[in-house]
Amino acid sequence: MQARMDQRFATADANKDGRLSREEVKDGRLASRFDALDTDKDGSLSKDELAAGRPARR
């Protein structure tokens, strides 16, 4: 699961800066949740922010 998440992140991270900008996720599922996931309000999503916003698995 983690490897798949890492691959999806790397694919979406067009400029390879280790963060996802609003532009990089504009056509993806994260677009509608971007503001809620961007907890430090810096205009980008880190892997940590994405992990924290992931629903708990049962």
mmCIF file of C-alpha atoms in Angstrom:
data_model
loop_
_atom_site.group_PDB
_atom_site.id
_atom_site.type_symbol
_atom_site.label_atom_id
_atom_site.label_comp_id
_atom_site.label_asym_id
_atom_site.label_seq_id
_atom_site.Cartn_x
_atom_site.Cartn_y
_atom_site.Cartn_z
ATOM 1 C CA MET A 1 0.000 0.000 0.000
ATOM 2 C CA GLN A 2 2.743 2.479 0.934
ATOM 3 C CA ALA A 3 4.671 1.755 -2.253
ATOM 4 C CA ARG A 4 1.548 2.456 -4.301
ATOM 5 C CA MET A 5 0.966 5.732 -2.441
ATOM 6 C CA ASP A 6 4.597 6.754 -2.974
ATOM 7 C CA GLN A 7 4.328 6.012 -6.692
ATOM 8 C CA ARG A 8 1.106 8.001 -7.060
ATOM 9 C CA PHE A 9 2.674 10.920 -5.180
ATOM 10 C CA ALA A 10 5.790 10.829 -7.369
ATOM 11 C CA THR A 11 3.683 10.740 -10.521
ATOM 12 C CA ALA A 12 1.570 13.724 -9.404
ATOM 13 C CA ASP A 13 4.624 15.714 -8.248
ATOM 14 C CA ALA A 14 5.397 17.140 -11.691
ATOM 15 C CA ASN A 15 8.185 19.481 -10.549
ATOM 16 C CA LYS A 16 9.698 16.858 -8.194
ATOM 17 C CA ASP A 17 9.877 19.208 -5.195
ATOM 18 C CA GLY A 18 8.469 16.645 -2.753
ATOM 19 C CA ARG A 19 5.167 18.497 -2.368
ATOM 20 C CA LEU A 20 1.936 18.648 -4.355
ATOM 21 C CA SER A 21 0.709 22.058 -5.410
ATOM 22 C CA ARG A 22 -2.902 22.904 -6.143
ATOM 23 C CA GLU A 23 -1.984 22.928 -9.842
ATOM 24 C CA GLU A 24 -0.513 19.416 -9.614
ATOM 25 C CA VAL A 25 -3.725 17.997 -8.128
ATOM 26 C CA LYS A 26 -6.292 20.123 -9.965
ATOM 27 C CA ASP A 27 -7.591 17.178 -11.993
ATOM 28 C CA GLY A 28 -7.279 14.586 -9.260
ATOM 29 C CA ARG A 29 -9.352 13.370 -6.336
ATOM 30 C CA LEU A 30 -7.408 15.572 -3.926
ATOM 31 C CA ALA A 31 -8.565 18.807 -5.545
ATOM 32 C CA SER A 32 -11.819 19.026 -3.591
ATOM 33 C CA ARG A 33 -10.065 18.272 -0.276
ATOM 34 C CA PHE A 34 -6.953 20.366 -0.898
ATOM 35 C CA ASP A 35 -7.722 23.159 1.584
ATOM 36 C CA ALA A 36 -8.658 20.748 4.367
ATOM 37 C CA LEU A 37 -5.539 18.640 3.821
ATOM 38 C CA ASP A 38 -3.198 21.653 3.629
ATOM 39 C CA THR A 39 -3.015 21.993 7.404
ATOM 40 C CA ASP A 40 -0.064 24.397 7.436
ATOM 41 C CA LYS A 41 -1.752 26.538 4.742
ATOM 42 C CA ASP A 42 1.391 26.866 2.637
ATOM 43 C CA GLY A 43 -0.389 26.106 -0.629
ATOM 44 C CA SER A 44 1.033 22.618 -1.052
ATOM 45 C CA LEU A 45 0.544 19.126 0.316
ATOM 46 C CA SER A 46 3.328 17.121 1.886
ATOM 47 C CA LYS A 47 3.333 13.354 2.262
ATOM 48 C CA ASP A 48 2.752 13.877 5.995
ATOM 49 C CA GLU A 49 -0.316 16.024 5.369
ATOM 50 C CA LEU A 50 -1.699 13.421 2.990
ATOM 51 C CA ALA A 51 -1.066 10.619 5.479
ATOM 52 C CA ALA A 52 -2.731 12.567 8.285
ATOM 53 C CA GLY A 53 -5.783 13.183 6.107
ATOM 54 C CA ARG A 54 -6.149 9.583 5.019
ATOM 55 C CA PRO A 55 -9.213 7.838 6.464
ATOM 56 C CA ALA A 56 -8.436 5.181 9.051
ATOM 57 C CA ARG A 57 -8.512 1.622 7.754
ATOM 58 C CA ARG A 58 -10.677 -0.928 9.512
#
